[in-house]
Short mmCIF file of C-alpha atoms in Angstrom, two decimals:
data_model
loop_
_atom_site.label_atom_id
_atom_site.label_comp_id
_atom_site.label_asym_id
_atom_site.label_seq_id
_atom_site.Cartn_x
_atom_site.Cartn_y
_atom_site.Cartn_z
CA UNK A 113 0.00 0.00 0.00
CA UNK A 114 1.20 3.51 -0.78
CA UNK A 115 1.60 5.80 2.21
CA UNK A 116 -1.43 7.89 3.20
CA UNK A 117 -1.32 11.55 2.22
CA UNK A 118 -1.96 14.00 5.04
CA UNK A 119 -3.98 17.16 4.50
CA UNK A 120 -4.06 19.50 7.47
CA UNK A 121 -5.56 22.44 5.59
CA UNK A 122 -8.95 20.82 5.02
CA UNK A 123 -9.95 20.13 8.60
CA UNK A 124 -13.27 18.45 9.18
CA UNK A 125 -16.20 20.46 10.52
CA UNK A 126 -18.43 17.46 11.21
CA UNK A 127 -17.73 17.34 14.93
CA UNK A 128 -17.16 13.57 14.68
CA UNK A 129 -14.04 11.74 15.85
CA UNK A 130 -13.70 10.08 12.45
CA UNK A 131 -15.68 10.10 9.23
CA UNK A 132 -15.27 8.95 5.66
CA UNK A 133 -15.58 12.14 3.63
CA UNK A 134 -15.47 10.52 0.21
CA UNK A 135 -14.42 7.26 -1.36
CA UNK A 136 -13.61 6.42 -4.96
CA UNK A 137 -12.09 3.36 -6.56
CA UNK A 138 -8.68 5.04 -6.35
CA UNK A 139 -8.66 6.54 -2.84
CA UNK A 140 -10.54 7.08 0.38
CA UNK A 141 -10.44 10.36 2.34
CA UNK A 142 -10.97 10.14 6.10
CA UNK A 143 -11.35 12.90 8.64
CA UNK A 144 -9.92 12.03 12.05
CA UNK A 145 -9.76 13.98 15.33
CA UNK A 146 -7.63 13.62 18.42
CA UNK A 147 -9.15 11.87 21.40
CA UNK A 148 -10.07 14.05 24.40
CA UNK A 149 -7.02 12.79 26.25
CA UNK A 150 -4.77 13.96 23.43
CA UNK A 151 -3.88 10.81 21.49
CA UNK A 152 -4.93 9.82 17.98
CA UNK A 153 -7.05 6.74 17.29
CA UNK A 154 -5.49 4.07 15.11
CA UNK A 155 -7.68 3.25 12.12
CA UNK A 156 -8.35 -0.04 10.39
CA UNK A 157 -9.26 0.15 6.71
CA UNK A 158 -11.43 -2.70 5.45
CA UNK A 159 -12.26 -3.58 1.85
CA UNK A 160 -15.33 -5.80 1.48
CA UNK A 161 -15.03 -6.66 5.17
CA UNK A 162 -11.38 -7.73 4.96
CA UNK A 163 -8.48 -5.93 6.64
CA UNK A 164 -6.45 -3.95 4.15
CA UNK A 165 -4.36 -1.60 6.29
CA UNK A 166 -3.93 -0.06 9.72
CA UNK A 167 -3.19 3.67 9.81
CA UNK A 168 -1.61 5.43 12.79
CA UNK A 169 -2.39 9.17 12.50
CA UNK A 170 -0.14 9.94 15.46
CA UNK A 171 2.87 9.04 13.31
CA UNK A 172 1.70 11.23 10.46
CA UNK A 173 0.27 14.35 12.08
CA UNK A 174 2.82 16.94 13.21
CA UNK A 175 2.53 19.55 15.93
CA UNK A 176 -0.64 20.43 17.80
CA UNK A 177 -3.18 19.75 15.06
CA UNK A 178 -6.45 18.43 16.46
CA UNK A 179 -8.17 17.41 13.22
CA UNK A 180 -6.70 16.11 9.98
CA UNK A 181 -7.71 14.50 6.72
CA UNK A 182 -5.96 11.37 5.48
CA UNK A 183 -6.06 10.41 1.82
CA UNK A 184 -5.44 6.68 1.54
CA UNK A 185 -4.75 5.18 -1.90
CA UNK A 186 -6.71 2.04 -2.75
CA UNK A 187 -5.36 -0.91 -4.73
CA UNK A 188 -6.30 -1.67 -8.30
CA UNK A 189 -8.33 -4.86 -8.01
CA UNK A 190 -8.25 -7.35 -10.88
CA UNK A 191 -11.97 -8.04 -10.64
CA UNK A 192 -13.10 -4.41 -10.32
CA UNK A 193 -13.91 -2.14 -7.43
CA UNK A 194 -14.72 -3.25 -3.88
CA UNK A 195 -18.38 -3.43 -2.99
CA UNK A 196 -17.77 -1.66 0.32
CA UNK A 197 -15.05 0.26 2.12
CA UNK A 198 -15.03 0.83 5.86
CA UNK A 199 -12.92 2.58 8.48
CA UNK A 200 -12.91 1.31 12.03
CA UNK A 201 -11.43 2.58 15.29
CA UNK A 202 -8.83 -0.14 15.91
CA UNK A 203 -9.28 0.07 19.69
CA UNK A 204 -13.05 0.22 20.03
CA UNK A 205 -14.29 -1.36 16.82
CA UNK A 206 -16.55 1.63 16.15
CA UNK A 207 -17.22 2.26 12.46
CA UNK A 208 -16.78 5.72 10.99
CA UNK A 209 -19.90 7.28 9.45
CA UNK A 210 -19.81 6.67 5.71
CA UNK A 211 -18.51 3.12 6.13
CA UNK A 212 -19.66 0.14 4.10
CA UNK A 213 -20.75 2.21 1.11
CA UNK A 214 -19.87 1.34 -2.47
CA UNK A 215 -16.99 3.61 -3.61
CA UNK A 216 -17.68 5.74 -6.67
CA UNK A 217 -15.88 4.59 -9.82
CA UNK A 218 -13.63 7.24 -11.36
CA UNK A 219 -13.70 5.95 -14.94
CA UNK A 220 -16.88 3.98 -15.62
CA UNK A 221 -20.18 5.30 -16.93
CA UNK A 222 -22.02 6.16 -13.72
CA UNK A 223 -25.63 5.39 -12.84
CA UNK A 224 -27.41 7.85 -10.56
CA UNK A 225 -30.62 7.80 -8.54
CA UNK A 226 -32.57 10.97 -7.75
CA UNK A 227 -34.92 11.49 -4.81
CA UNK A 228 -37.93 13.65 -5.70
CA UNK A 229 -37.39 14.48 -9.39
CA UNK A 230 -39.35 17.39 -10.82
CA UNK A 231 -40.16 16.65 -14.42
CA UNK A 232 -39.28 14.44 -17.34
CA UNK A 233 -35.66 14.21 -18.48
CA UNK A 234 -34.72 14.18 -22.17
CA UNK A 235 -31.47 14.69 -24.11
CA UNK A 236 -29.56 13.57 -21.01
CA UNK A 237 -29.82 16.71 -18.85
CA UNK A 238 -32.84 18.68 -20.05
CA UNK A 239 -36.07 18.76 -18.06
CA UNK A 240 -39.66 19.43 -19.09
CA UNK A 241 -42.87 18.90 -17.20
CA UNK A 242 -44.55 15.52 -17.53
CA UNK A 243 -46.65 15.34 -20.65
CA UNK A 244 -50.35 15.32 -19.80
CA UNK A 245 -53.75 16.20 -21.28
CA UNK A 246 -54.69 19.87 -21.33
CA UNK A 247 -57.21 19.40 -18.51
CA UNK A 248 -54.51 18.05 -16.19
CA UNK A 249 -52.04 20.78 -17.06
CA UNK A 250 -54.70 23.33 -16.20
CA UNK A 251 -55.88 21.71 -12.99
CA UNK A 252 -52.54 20.70 -11.44
CA UNK A 253 -50.27 23.08 -9.61
CA UNK A 254 -46.58 22.37 -10.08
CA UNK A 255 -43.69 24.59 -9.18
CA UNK A 256 -41.69 25.38 -12.28
CA UNK A 257 -38.86 26.56 -10.02
CA UNK A 258 -38.38 22.97 -8.88
CA UNK A 259 -38.09 21.96 -12.52
CA UNK A 260 -35.39 24.61 -13.07
CA UNK A 261 -33.38 23.47 -10.04
CA UNK A 262 -33.62 19.86 -11.18
CA UNK A 263 -32.49 20.74 -14.71
CA UNK A 264 -29.66 22.89 -13.33
CA UNK A 265 -28.46 20.13 -11.00
CA UNK A 266 -28.34 17.64 -13.84
CA UNK A 267 -26.16 20.05 -15.79
CA UNK A 268 -23.63 20.07 -12.94
CA UNK A 269 -23.47 16.30 -12.40
CA UNK A 270 -21.63 13.57 -14.26
CA UNK A 271 -23.64 10.44 -14.97
CA UNK A 272 -24.51 8.18 -17.89
CA UNK A 273 -27.88 6.92 -16.66
CA UNK A 274 -30.44 8.50 -14.34
CA UNK A 275 -33.53 7.10 -12.62
CA UNK A 276 -35.93 8.34 -9.95
CA UNK A 277 -35.60 6.37 -6.72
CA UNK A 278 -38.98 4.98 -5.74
CA UNK A 279 -39.77 6.07 -2.19
CA UNK A 280 -43.52 5.49 -2.02
CA UNK A 281 -43.96 1.88 -3.17
CA UNK A 282 -40.55 0.35 -3.85
CA UNK A 283 -40.48 -3.40 -4.43
CA UNK A 284 -37.83 -5.80 -3.20
CA UNK A 285 -36.62 -6.05 -6.80
CA UNK A 286 -36.29 -2.25 -6.98
CA UNK A 287 -34.21 -2.09 -3.82
CA UNK A 288 -31.97 -4.98 -4.88
CA UNK A 289 -31.40 -3.37 -8.28
CA UNK A 290 -30.58 0.02 -6.73
CA UNK A 291 -28.05 -1.63 -4.41
CA UNK A 292 -26.33 -3.65 -7.13
CA UNK A 293 -26.49 -1.48 -10.25
CA UNK A 294 -26.19 2.17 -9.17
CA UNK A 295 -23.30 4.38 -8.07
CA UNK A 296 -24.76 7.30 -6.12
CA UNK A 297 -27.96 9.02 -5.00
CA UNK A 298 -28.75 12.72 -4.94
CA UNK A 299 -31.54 14.73 -3.37
CA UNK A 300 -32.95 17.33 -5.74
CA UNK A 301 -32.47 20.82 -4.32
CA UNK A 302 -35.75 22.23 -3.02
CA UNK A 303 -37.53 23.43 0.12
CA UNK A 304 -37.29 20.04 1.78
CA UNK A 305 -36.35 21.16 5.29
CA UNK A 306 -39.67 21.89 7.03
CA UNK A 307 -42.12 20.42 9.52
CA UNK A 308 -44.53 18.87 7.01
CA UNK A 309 -42.03 17.18 4.68
CA UNK A 310 -42.98 13.59 3.82
CA UNK A 311 -40.22 11.13 2.95
CA UNK A 312 -42.47 8.03 2.72
CA UNK A 313 -40.12 4.99 2.63
CA UNK A 314 -36.94 6.83 1.64
CA UNK A 315 -35.25 6.06 4.96
CA UNK A 316 -35.96 2.34 4.59
CA UNK A 317 -34.63 2.30 1.02
CA UNK A 318 -31.46 4.24 1.88
CA UNK A 319 -30.72 2.03 4.85
CA UNK A 320 -30.63 -0.95 2.50
CA UNK A 321 -28.97 0.73 -0.48
CA UNK A 322 -25.39 1.40 0.58
CA UNK A 323 -24.50 4.26 -1.75
CA UNK A 324 -23.19 7.79 -1.23
CA UNK A 325 -26.00 10.37 -0.99
CA UNK A 326 -25.50 13.99 -2.04
CA UNK A 327 -27.74 16.99 -1.31
CA UNK A 328 -26.93 20.07 -3.39
CA UNK A 329 -28.70 23.32 -2.58
CA UNK A 330 -31.52 22.10 -0.33
CA UNK A 331 -33.30 24.68 1.79
CA UNK A 332 -35.52 25.36 4.78
CA UNK A 333 -38.87 27.06 4.23
CA UNK A 334 -40.57 29.50 6.59
CA UNK A 335 -42.15 32.92 6.25
CA UNK A 336 -40.21 34.19 9.27
CA UNK A 337 -36.75 33.53 10.64
CA UNK A 338 -37.80 31.07 13.33
CA UNK A 339 -36.77 27.73 14.71
CA UNK A 340 -38.10 24.78 12.69
CA UNK A 341 -38.66 21.52 14.54
CA UNK A 342 -38.40 18.65 12.10
CA UNK A 343 -40.33 15.41 12.45
CA UNK A 344 -38.46 12.33 13.62
CA UNK A 345 -38.73 10.94 10.11
CA UNK A 346 -37.09 14.03 8.62
CA UNK A 347 -34.37 14.02 11.27
CA UNK A 348 -33.60 10.40 10.45
CA UNK A 349 -33.54 11.14 6.72
CA UNK A 350 -31.13 14.06 7.03
CA UNK A 351 -28.99 12.11 9.50
CA UNK A 352 -28.56 9.35 6.92
CA UNK A 353 -27.73 11.88 4.20
CA UNK A 354 -25.22 13.56 6.52
CA UNK A 355 -23.53 10.23 7.22
CA UNK A 356 -23.27 9.42 3.49
CA UNK A 357 -21.43 12.61 2.44
CA UNK A 358 -18.80 15.01 3.70
CA UNK A 359 -21.42 17.76 4.06
CA UNK A 360 -24.99 18.54 3.09
CA UNK A 361 -25.06 21.49 0.67
CA UNK A 362 -27.69 24.05 1.70
CA UNK A 363 -28.86 27.33 0.20
CA UNK A 364 -27.92 29.66 3.02
CA UNK A 365 -27.33 30.35 6.68
CA UNK A 366 -30.95 29.87 7.77
CA UNK A 367 -31.09 26.38 6.24
CA UNK A 368 -27.73 25.48 7.76
CA UNK A 369 -28.84 26.59 11.21
CA UNK A 370 -32.13 24.71 10.87
CA UNK A 371 -30.35 21.41 10.21
CA UNK A 372 -27.86 22.02 13.02
CA UNK A 373 -30.74 22.85 15.37
CA UNK A 374 -32.17 19.44 14.48
CA UNK A 375 -28.93 17.58 15.17
CA UNK A 376 -27.35 17.41 11.70
CA UNK A 377 -23.98 19.15 11.96
CA UNK A 378 -22.05 18.57 8.76
CA UNK A 379 -23.64 21.31 6.67
CA UNK A 380 -22.11 23.69 4.14
CA UNK A 381 -23.64 26.77 2.52
CA UNK A 382 -23.35 26.54 -1.28
CA UNK A 383 -26.28 28.49 -2.77
CA UNK A 384 -28.40 27.06 -5.59
CA UNK A 385 -27.40 25.16 -8.74
CA UNK A 386 -29.69 27.30 -10.92
CA UNK A 387 -27.31 30.26 -10.96
CA UNK A 388 -24.50 27.98 -12.22
CA UNK A 389 -26.53 26.16 -14.87
CA UNK A 390 -24.45 27.48 -17.79
CA UNK A 391 -21.24 26.18 -16.11
CA UNK A 392 -19.39 29.38 -16.96
CA UNK A 393 -17.09 30.47 -14.16
CA UNK A 394 -16.07 33.59 -16.10
CA UNK A 395 -19.66 34.71 -16.70
CA UNK A 396 -19.97 38.41 -17.55
CA UNK A 397 -23.08 39.86 -15.92
CA UNK A 398 -24.25 42.86 -17.92
CA UNK A 399 -24.96 46.00 -15.89
CA UNK A 400 -26.34 48.52 -18.37
CA UNK A 401 -27.16 52.10 -17.69
CA UNK A 402 -30.81 52.45 -16.71
CA UNK A 403 -31.50 54.34 -19.93
CA UNK A 404 -30.51 51.24 -21.94
CA UNK A 405 -32.94 48.88 -20.20
CA UNK A 406 -36.02 47.99 -22.21
CA UNK A 407 -37.05 44.34 -21.69
CA UNK A 408 -37.79 43.56 -18.03
CA UNK A 409 -39.12 40.27 -16.67
CA UNK A 410 -41.29 40.44 -13.56
CA UNK A 411 -41.51 37.00 -11.94
CA UNK A 412 -44.83 36.42 -10.24
CA UNK A 413 -45.61 34.50 -7.06
CA UNK A 414 -49.29 35.04 -6.50
CA UNK A 415 -49.66 32.15 -4.04
CA UNK A 416 -49.45 33.48 -0.52
CA UNK A 417 -50.02 30.89 2.19
CA UNK A 418 -48.47 31.21 5.64
CA UNK A 419 -45.28 29.37 4.67
CA UNK A 420 -44.37 32.22 2.32
CA UNK A 421 -45.64 35.36 4.01
CA UNK A 422 -46.79 36.43 7.45
CA UNK A 423 -49.18 39.06 6.06
CA UNK A 424 -51.06 37.81 2.95
CA UNK A 425 -53.10 40.99 2.39
CA UNK A 426 -50.05 43.25 2.36
CA UNK A 427 -48.17 40.72 0.24
CA UNK A 428 -50.77 40.62 -2.52
CA UNK A 429 -51.26 44.38 -2.47
CA UNK A 430 -47.54 45.09 -2.72
CA UNK A 431 -47.06 42.57 -5.52
CA UNK A 432 -49.91 43.97 -7.60
CA UNK A 433 -48.59 47.51 -7.17
CA UNK A 434 -45.05 46.42 -8.05
CA UNK A 435 -46.26 44.60 -11.17
CA UNK A 436 -48.14 47.65 -12.44
CA UNK A 437 -45.27 49.98 -11.59
CA UNK A 438 -42.70 47.87 -13.46
CA UNK A 439 -45.10 47.60 -16.40
CA UNK A 440 -45.36 51.39 -16.59
CA UNK A 441 -41.56 51.79 -16.66
CA UNK A 442 -40.56 49.29 -19.35
CA UNK A 443 -41.44 46.71 -21.96
CA UNK A 444 -42.43 44.23 -19.27
CA UNK A 445 -43.17 40.52 -19.46
CA UNK A 446 -44.74 38.81 -16.45
CA UNK A 447 -43.33 35.32 -16.01
CA UNK A 448 -45.57 32.76 -14.33
CA UNK A 449 -44.12 29.72 -12.59
CA UNK A 450 -46.91 27.24 -12.01
CA UNK A 451 -50.12 28.84 -10.73
CA UNK A 452 -53.20 27.32 -12.39
CA UNK A 453 -54.95 30.62 -13.15
CA UNK A 454 -51.98 32.03 -15.05
CA UNK A 455 -51.72 28.78 -17.01
CA UNK A 456 -55.35 29.28 -18.08
CA UNK A 457 -54.33 32.50 -19.82
CA UNK A 458 -51.06 31.13 -21.18
CA UNK A 459 -52.85 28.09 -22.65
CA UNK A 460 -55.77 30.28 -23.79
CA UNK A 461 -58.55 28.15 -22.37
CA UNK A 462 -61.64 30.40 -22.26
CA UNK A 463 -63.56 28.46 -19.60
CA UNK A 464 -60.52 28.24 -17.33
CA UNK A 465 -59.79 31.95 -17.90
CA UNK A 466 -63.27 32.88 -16.71
CA UNK A 467 -62.73 30.89 -13.50
CA UNK A 468 -59.31 32.50 -13.11
CA UNK A 469 -60.72 36.00 -13.34
CA UNK A 470 -63.32 35.16 -10.68
CA UNK A 471 -60.47 34.03 -8.40
CA UNK A 472 -58.44 37.16 -9.15
CA UNK A 473 -61.38 39.39 -8.18
CA UNK A 474 -62.16 37.35 -5.07
CA UNK A 475 -58.55 37.55 -3.81
CA UNK A 476 -58.16 41.24 -4.62
CA UNK A 477 -55.53 40.60 -7.28
CA UNK A 478 -57.76 42.29 -9.88
CA UNK A 479 -59.93 45.31 -9.07
CA UNK A 480 -62.83 43.68 -10.91
CA UNK A 481 -63.60 41.58 -13.98
CA UNK A 482 -63.06 44.65 -16.15
CA UNK A 483 -59.63 45.54 -14.71
CA UNK A 484 -58.23 46.73 -18.04
CA UNK A 485 -54.54 47.03 -17.07
CA UNK A 486 -54.35 43.59 -15.50
CA UNK A 487 -56.25 41.99 -18.37
CA UNK A 488 -53.83 43.52 -20.88
CA UNK A 489 -50.89 42.08 -18.96
CA UNK A 490 -52.48 38.64 -18.82
CA UNK A 491 -53.58 38.65 -22.46
CA UNK A 492 -50.47 40.22 -24.03
CA UNK A 493 -47.53 40.21 -21.61
CA UNK A 494 -47.58 36.80 -19.93
CA UNK A 495 -44.82 34.22 -20.34
CA UNK A 496 -44.88 30.69 -18.98
CA UNK A 497 -43.22 27.44 -19.96
CA UNK A 498 -43.20 23.69 -19.43
CA UNK A 499 -39.66 23.10 -20.67
CA UNK A 500 -36.67 24.69 -18.93
CA UNK A 501 -34.90 25.20 -22.25
CA UNK A 502 -37.69 27.66 -23.17
CA UNK A 503 -36.82 29.76 -20.12
CA UNK A 504 -33.18 29.89 -21.23
CA UNK A 505 -34.29 31.25 -24.61
CA UNK A 506 -36.53 33.79 -22.87
CA UNK A 507 -33.82 34.91 -20.42
CA UNK A 508 -31.25 35.57 -23.10
CA UNK A 509 -33.46 38.34 -24.49
CA UNK A 510 -33.84 40.22 -21.19
CA UNK A 511 -32.18 43.37 -19.94
CA UNK A 512 -33.27 42.85 -16.31
CA UNK A 513 -35.04 40.26 -14.17
CA UNK A 514 -36.90 41.37 -11.04
CA UNK A 515 -39.58 39.88 -8.87
CA UNK A 516 -40.72 37.38 -6.33
CA UNK A 517 -39.45 34.12 -7.80
CA UNK A 518 -35.97 32.99 -6.87
CA UNK A 519 -36.01 30.86 -10.00
CA UNK A 520 -37.23 33.72 -12.11
CA UNK A 521 -34.09 35.67 -11.16
CA UNK A 522 -31.24 33.20 -10.57
CA UNK A 523 -31.41 31.33 -13.91
CA UNK A 524 -31.56 34.69 -15.71
CA UNK A 525 -28.38 35.74 -13.90
CA UNK A 526 -26.83 32.48 -15.15
CA UNK A 527 -27.16 33.98 -18.65
CA UNK A 528 -25.51 37.26 -17.64
CA UNK A 529 -28.76 39.17 -16.99
CA UNK A 530 -28.76 41.46 -13.92
CA UNK A 531 -31.33 40.46 -11.33
CA UNK A 532 -33.05 41.93 -8.28
CA UNK A 533 -35.02 39.78 -5.87
CA UNK A 534 -37.85 40.77 -3.54
CA UNK A 535 -37.34 39.52 0.02
CA UNK A 536 -40.55 38.18 1.51
CA UNK A 537 -39.45 34.91 3.16
CA UNK A 538 -36.39 33.20 4.61
CA UNK A 539 -35.63 31.31 1.41
CA UNK A 540 -35.31 34.33 -0.87
CA UNK A 541 -33.42 36.29 1.79
CA UNK A 542 -30.82 33.60 2.48
CA UNK A 543 -30.21 32.84 -1.18
CA UNK A 544 -29.75 36.52 -1.91
CA UNK A 545 -27.23 36.78 0.92
CA UNK A 546 -25.37 33.65 -0.15
CA UNK A 547 -25.08 34.57 -3.82
CA UNK A 548 -24.87 38.38 -3.45
CA UNK A 549 -28.11 38.89 -5.38
CA UNK A 550 -29.47 42.41 -4.77
CA UNK A 551 -32.49 41.98 -2.52
CA UNK A 552 -35.10 44.63 -1.73
CA UNK A 553 -38.14 44.91 0.56
CA UNK A 554 -41.56 44.34 -0.99
CA UNK A 555 -42.53 47.98 -0.48
CA UNK A 556 -39.47 49.28 -2.35
CA UNK A 557 -40.44 47.62 -5.64
CA UNK A 558 -44.11 48.46 -5.09
CA UNK A 559 -43.44 52.14 -4.55
CA UNK A 560 -40.67 52.83 -7.03
CA UNK A 561 -40.67 49.97 -9.53
CA UNK A 562 -37.48 48.58 -10.97
CA UNK A 563 -35.90 52.00 -11.41
CA UNK A 564 -35.91 52.56 -7.65
CA UNK A 565 -34.20 49.25 -6.88
CA UNK A 566 -31.74 49.11 -9.77
CA UNK A 567 -28.49 49.90 -7.97
CA UNK A 568 -25.34 49.52 -10.03
CA UNK A 569 -23.14 49.17 -6.93
CA UNK A 570 -25.13 46.14 -5.71
CA UNK A 571 -25.12 44.57 -9.16
CA UNK A 572 -21.38 45.14 -9.48
CA UNK A 573 -20.95 43.26 -6.19
CA UNK A 574 -22.91 40.35 -7.69
CA UNK A 575 -20.78 40.41 -10.82
CA UNK A 576 -17.50 40.52 -8.91
CA UNK A 577 -18.49 37.73 -6.54
CA UNK A 578 -19.85 35.32 -9.16
CA UNK A 579 -16.58 33.46 -9.76
CA UNK A 580 -16.10 33.08 -6.01
CA UNK A 581 -19.63 31.68 -5.64
CA UNK A 582 -18.95 29.33 -8.56
CA UNK A 583 -15.72 28.11 -6.94
CA UNK A 584 -17.53 27.52 -3.64
CA UNK A 585 -20.03 25.23 -5.34
CA UNK A 586 -17.34 23.45 -7.34
CA UNK A 587 -15.11 22.98 -4.27
CA UNK A 588 -18.08 21.57 -2.38
CA UNK A 589 -18.66 18.99 -5.11
CA UNK A 590 -14.98 18.06 -5.14
CA UNK A 591 -14.77 17.77 -1.34
CA UNK A 592 -17.79 15.46 -1.34
CA UNK A 593 -16.52 13.35 -4.20
CA UNK A 594 -19.58 14.23 -6.29
CA UNK A 595 -19.03 13.30 -9.95
CA UNK A 596 -19.45 16.70 -11.61
CA UNK A 597 -18.94 18.78 -14.78
CA UNK A 598 -18.22 22.22 -13.32
#
């Protein structure tokens, strides 16, 4: 065996005495900490349950370091990769978290499983909504932002084959096939960290499928910055994910604190894949003079339950006022991201449009059925889509993206379009802070439109920090051993 390589600069933040951070068919990286009494634990490395080597960190680690990473080369096996690698405390027999997982192959065509996909995949890494009859498209609510995050994540990952992991009704044959034929699992980035999240049988499946699990850009959801108490099922799910990776990648500080509050410590803030979907580290974000801005996209979020806003009446009033103000200042297009009523107009279904107008009037979104300005916007200035590639085409023609949808702004920025986000919940606020997206209060956009919130200094900060944000995401993928294309 070649000698382990010591890395003291990448100290573990997991708070665990030892942990497998990542394992491939060529090497395994282990984080190890000194014991409370000052000595280092000796480690046994096992391949498929058989002793391969004993490592003595005390011989390798100089000075007063308390935590270190060891990179241990693995042998080239004549019959392929080991089915499981494990690290054990030689004195106590305790296994390090991340043990007994299948190491990720560095050369083969990889097969990936996704938990909670959001759409149908075609041409390898492109996502569109599931094809359905018109009636179903009109009646079902689906969040197009989830579709964008899914599409963006696929563009960052390296894989040859992708399948959804069944978590509602998996069969024994499904579980056996996942365990024997696949290389890794990832959790699609979304608002999965909240009290009502349902994981069905995901914990049972993961406990039996010994593969690495990666979470990239997951987030907590609450209208206010408050403590979130997860269910025992969610705690168990995130605990398993945390054990199967070096760190769980979250959108921002609020999400990180929420997981830590619920006992999951190895968390890293990375932002959201959607802003990196073009995989261009040297992206040039255009910051034109206000006088040059013509085409402005206003991203709509008309839904307003308690998980998004603490004051629904103020929320809807501010958003309507902001929409009309932006429309008066520019050649505006209102982008809709999943609400049924907007789809009725986009798909031009007369019966559904009549029902939509009744809902608009009832909620106060329209002043009445003859609200001429709102009807003109809905009839002539509405954009929606069921294929993420269509949004890319739309975004490339914009001068500015503003509004209430994180995924109306971030994927536009990925194409070099300046963006300004309205802060109305923890999710938008933390993503804006993480990625240096200019963020403004609801009232600011409502009172002054885009001209009042278009601040070149803030947009310059976004432009200057983009490469750093890109590197943070890429370094996170590398540190976790995620097969990637960044």
